[in-house]
Amino acid sequence: MNNKKTSKTKSTRIQEQNRQRILEASLTVFSRYGFRGTRIDQIAEVSGMSRSNLLYYFKRKEDIYRAVLNEILAEWLEPLRAISADGDPRIEIGAYIRAKCKMASSAPEASRLFANEILQGAPMINDILTGPLKTLVDEKAKVLQNWMDKGQIRRMSPHHLIFAIWATTQHYSDFDHQIKAILGKSIIDEEFGSEAAQSVEDLLLHGMLPRHPEPNID
Amino acid sequence: MNNKKTSKTKSTRIQEQNRQRILEASLTVFSRYGFRGTRIDQIAEVSGMSRSNLLYYFKRKEDIYRAVLNEILAEWLEPLRAISADGDPRIEIGAYIRAKCKMASSAPEASRLFANEILQGAPMINDILTGPLKTLVDEKAKVLQNWMDKGQIRRMSPHHLIFAIWATTQHYSDFDHQIKAILGKSIIDEEFGSEAAQSVEDLLLHGMLPRHPEPNID
Amino acid sequence: MNNKKTSKTKSTRIQEQNRQRILEASLTVFSRYGFRGTRIDQIAEVSGMSRSNLLYYFKRKEDIYRAVLNEILAEWLEPLRAISADGDPRIEIGAYIRAKCKMASSAPEASRLFANEILQGAPMINDILTGPLKTLVDEKAKVLQNWMDKGQIRRMSPHHLIFAIWATTQHYSDFDHQIKAILGKSIIDEEFGSEAAQSVEDLLLHGMLPRHPEPNID
Amino acid sequence: MNNKKTSKTKSTRIQEQNRQRILEASLTVFSRYGFRGTRIDQIAEVSGMSRSNLLYYFKRKEDIYRAVLNEILAEWLEPLRAISADGDPRIEIGAYIRAKCKMASSAPEASRLFANEILQGAPMINDILTGPLKTLVDEKAKVLQNWMDKGQIRRMSPHHLIFAIWATTQHYSDFDHQIKAILGKSIIDEEFGSEAAQSVEDLLLHGMLPRHPEPNID
DNA sequence: CATGAATGAGAATTCATTCAT
DNA sequence: CATGAATGAATTCTCATTCAT
C-alpha cells in the first residue's frame, strides 16, 4: 500500500548486501577509533564504496554506529545466556569461558567496539547496560550463588566472578596489540587462541572450585 | 647557561601549576574520548583556561597527549617492578594485585587512557610496549617461572598469569561505567574498591596456588 | 506526426494527473520557501510521490518552478485585464478589489509565490514584469487617468492607485501568518475573507472618490 | 571574576565592529534569499571577511539570522508605538504613514527581511508576533477605535486600517523590484520616495476621514 | 511508468593551529 | 603571560541530478 516513507520494507538483495558491507567496515573502524575518532571516509574506504553512496544507506554517522552496536549485541550476550542452572558448574562455566575466548579470537573487533563505547561512558547503550544486561547478569549471578550455596563452587561474590571472566577473556581481544608487543602473538592466531583459552579456564576454574573437591567428581 | 630554548629554565610556580592543570584535565578528557576524539576546547574547558592560553603551554594536541602518557607511565609500571624474586609468591603477588586494584580505584582515568591508546593500536607508545614493557614483563615472567619450578605456585604460563592480573584489576577502572550500570557501585568508592580487590586477590591466588597447599597456610 | 521528442504526445490521464499533483505540491512549497529554499524532496513528499518519479516528469527543479509560475500567471492578471474603460469607475474598481480579495482568499499560495519571486529580484519573471505586465498596467493606468480627467475619481497618480490596490489586497495572503498571529483569523476563512474585502473596498473607494460626490451616487 | 564562558562580556571595538559588519551584510542577503536560500559564503563575501572569521563571531547561520531580526525589530515597530492617543488623528496617522514610507525608502531590506520571514510562516519570530506585536497592535487599534467613536475618523475596523497602512507603505520596499520594472523608479530614490509617501498618505487619509469633515479643522 | 541506486558538487560546521598584540 | 582574532584544512551532511533497470 503506502510504500513511500515506510522504507526498508522490501530491502533488495543489493540493499541488504551493501548495508552489510558498511556494517562490517564500520565495526573495523569504530572498534579502533571510537565514535568520534572515526571519519565517515574511513568507513567508506574500508567498505569499498563512495562516501555518498554510504550516506545513501545511512543518513548519519551515528545511525551506522548504533546499527553496528545493535547487530553485535545479541550474539555478544548469547554465551552468558547459555549458562544453564541445571548443569554442572565446572562444565557450564568452562564452556562459558571457552566461548568467550572463542569470541575474543574470532570477533575481537566486536569486543573492542564495546570496550570503546564503555570507556566513553556508554553514551549510546547506557539503557541497555542498565536494562537487559543488568537483568541478565543478575539472573546468572543467582545461578552462581545457587551453586555456591550447594558447595559446588567456592563461595565468593558471583558478580565479581562474572566480571573476572569478562575481564580475562576480553583482555585478549581488547589488549591484543599490547600482547602482540610482548609475546609476538595475536589472539587471532588460532593456536594462541587455544592457548589463552586453556590458560584462562585453568586459572579461573581452579580459583573458583572448592579447596578439597568432593571425591566423587567424574 | 644555554638559553637557546630553555631561556625560561626556571619556570615560574604559576607556569608549572598551569602545566599541571592542563595535564590533569587532559587525562580526564583523553581517557574518555581517546586522542582523536578529544577536542582541545574540551581540555581548555575542563582545565578552566582559555584555549589560547593552553596552546601557549603546549604547542600541539599531540604534545599534551604524549606528556600525559609519559607522566603516568612510570608510576603505572611501578607495582610490577616492585615484585621481588626473593619474596614469597603469595605475598608478592598479593601485594601486586592489591596495588593494581588501588590504582584502578585511585587513578581509573590513567588506566582508561592506556586502554584507549592500546585499543587504537598504541600509535604513540608502541615502542614502549615492545621495549621497556616487554623487557620488564619478560623479567617478571621469569620470576614467576622460578616460583613455579620450585612448586610455590601452580605451573602455568607466567605471561598469561600476568595478563590475568592486569585484566581483572584494570577491568574495574576501564569498565567502571558498565559495572556502575550493573551494580550501582563505582570503583572510585573506596569501599567498593576494597571489595573488588579482595575478590580479585582471593580468586587469583586460589587459582594459582598448588592444589594441596602446605598445611601451614593462613 | 513528429515524434522526435513528443513521442508521447497523447499523455495518459495518469500522466497529466501526476503533473498536476506535482504542480500543486510545488506551489505550496515554493510559495513558502522560495526557489532556493525549497528542496525537491519536500515537493515529492507533499505530492505523495517518490523523488525519482517526480524527476521523471520534470527534469530539473527549475522546470517545475517555471511551470508553476506560468500556470498561475495568466489567471493572476485576469482581474486587472477585466477592468473596462467603458464602465463606471466605482463599479469597475470595486469589482477589481473584490476579485483580488477573492484570489487572496482562494489562492493565497499563488500570491505568496509571486511575492517570494519578486522579493528575490524576480530572477525568473523579470522579462514578464518589464514586458506584458508593464504594458497592461500602463494601459489600465490610462483608463484610470481618463476617469480622473472626467472627474469621476479623485485626481492622483493612477500607478500608485494600482499599487495601493495590489498592496492592500495581497497583504491578506502574503502576510496571512502575521494576521493570524494578531487577529487569530486567516484569509482562507471565507467569512474573514469577506470582511477583509469589504474593509479594503470601503477604504479605497472612499479614498479615491471626489470629496463632494455627485448627489446621484448609489 | 569568571571570565571564561560568559563571553561577549567585554566586546572589544573590533569585535563590535565586525559583528556589525556581519549583521549589515546579512540583512542584505537574508532579505533577498530568505534563511534557507542564503549561503554563509554570500554573507562572508558581502561583509568582506572570510567565512571562517565570520563563524568565529557567529557559531551558526541561524544565530546570525536571529541577531539581524532582533536588531531591526525594535526600530521597526517604533513608528507605530509613537502614535499618541492624545493627538489629532490626521496628524498622528499622517505622521505614521510618512514614517513608514520613510523606512520603506531608507531601510527597504529590513522590510523585505520581515516579509520573507512571514512568508515562510515566521518560524523564528512567531512568539513575537503573537506576543509583543499583537499587544501593541491591539492597543493602537483601541486608539483608532476611540477616534472613530468620537467621529474624528470614519468608522471602520481599526485592525484592517492598520493592515492597510502596513500594506501600502511596505509594498514599496517589498515589491520594489516590480515597481522598478513598471515605473523605472525605485523607492530608494528619495524623490520617488516622497512621491509615494504623498500618494499613500493622500489616499488613505481621504479614505478614513469622515465624508463631511467638521468645519473647524485647522 | 516508475523506482532504487549512485554520485558529486556544495553547504554548514568543527577544530587545530597561527598571528598579533 | 595571556588572550582575542583569524585562518584553512577537515568533516559531516545536504541535495539536485544521473544511471540503470
Short mmCIF file of N, CA and C (backbone and C1' of nucleotides) in Angstrom, two decimals, chain B residues 12 14-15 18 50 52-53 57, chain F residues 1-7 11:
data_model
loop_
_atom_site.label_atom_id
_atom_site.label_comp_id
_atom_site.label_asym_id
_atom_site.label_seq_id
_atom_site.Cartn_x
_atom_site.Cartn_y
_atom_site.Cartn_z
N THR B 12 58.21 29.61 36.33
CA THR B 12 57.53 30.15 37.49
C THR B 12 56.64 29.09 38.14
N ILE B 14 53.59 29.56 38.84
CA ILE B 14 52.31 29.61 38.13
C ILE B 14 52.37 28.83 36.82
N GLN B 15 53.52 28.89 36.18
CA GLN B 15 53.69 28.13 34.94
C GLN B 15 53.57 26.63 35.21
N ASN B 18 50.12 25.68 36.01
CA ASN B 18 49.22 25.62 34.87
C ASN B 18 49.46 24.37 34.03
N SER B 50 41.69 29.38 28.94
CA SER B 50 41.32 29.60 27.55
C SER B 50 42.15 28.71 26.63
N SER B 52 43.55 29.54 24.00
CA SER B 52 44.76 30.27 23.63
C SER B 52 45.87 30.06 24.66
N ASN B 53 45.48 30.20 25.88
CA ASN B 53 46.48 30.05 26.93
C ASN B 53 46.99 28.63 26.98
N TYR B 57 51.09 26.84 26.43
CA TYR B 57 51.90 25.87 27.17
C TYR B 57 52.28 24.66 26.32
P DC F 1 55.70 32.94 33.74
"O5'" DC F 1 54.87 32.85 32.45
"C5'" DC F 1 54.50 34.05 31.74
"C4'" DC F 1 53.14 34.58 32.10
"C3'" DC F 1 51.99 33.65 31.73
"O3'" DC F 1 50.94 33.88 32.64
"C1'" DC F 1 51.95 35.57 30.35
P DA F 2 49.67 32.96 32.66
"O5'" DA F 2 48.79 33.66 31.57
"C5'" DA F 2 48.42 35.02 31.79
"C4'" DA F 2 47.65 35.53 30.60
"C3'" DA F 2 46.63 34.55 30.05
"O3'" DA F 2 45.35 35.08 30.39
"C1'" DA F 2 47.83 35.68 28.33
P DT F 3 44.07 34.27 30.00
"O5'" DT F 3 43.69 34.98 28.64
"C5'" DT F 3 43.74 36.41 28.61
"C4'" DT F 3 43.52 36.90 27.21
"C3'" DT F 3 42.44 36.13 26.44
"O3'" DT F 3 41.57 37.08 25.89
"C1'" DT F 3 44.32 36.42 25.10
P DG F 4 40.10 36.71 25.66
"O5'" DG F 4 39.78 37.54 24.33
"C5'" DG F 4 40.17 38.89 24.27
"C4'" DG F 4 40.51 39.24 22.83
"C3'" DG F 4 39.42 38.85 21.84
"O3'" DG F 4 39.34 39.91 20.88
"C1'" DG F 4 41.45 37.85 21.20
P DA F 5 38.24 39.81 19.77
"O5'" DA F 5 39.12 39.36 18.52
"C5'" DA F 5 40.19 40.19 18.11
"C4'" DA F 5 40.86 39.62 16.88
"C3'" DA F 5 39.89 39.21 15.77
"O3'" DA F 5 40.34 39.84 14.59
"C1'" DA F 5 41.38 37.43 16.25
P DA F 6 39.46 39.66 13.28
"O5'" DA F 6 40.18 38.43 12.59
"C5'" DA F 6 41.57 38.51 12.34
"C4'" DA F 6 42.07 37.19 11.79
"C3'" DA F 6 41.19 36.60 10.67
"O3'" DA F 6 41.97 36.58 9.49
"C1'" DA F 6 41.84 34.94 12.25
P DT F 7 41.29 36.19 8.14
"O5'" DT F 7 41.79 34.70 8.03
"C5'" DT F 7 43.16 34.44 8.37
"C4'" DT F 7 43.43 32.97 8.39
"C3'" DT F 7 42.71 32.18 7.28
"O3'" DT F 7 43.69 31.51 6.54
"C1'" DT F 7 42.51 31.07 9.34
P DT F 11 39.67 14.74 9.06
"O5'" DT F 11 38.09 14.72 9.02
"C5'" DT F 11 37.42 15.60 9.88
"C4'" DT F 11 35.93 15.61 9.75
"C3'" DT F 11 35.28 14.45 9.00
"O3'" DT F 11 34.29 13.91 9.86
"C1'" DT F 11 34.46 16.52 8.21
#
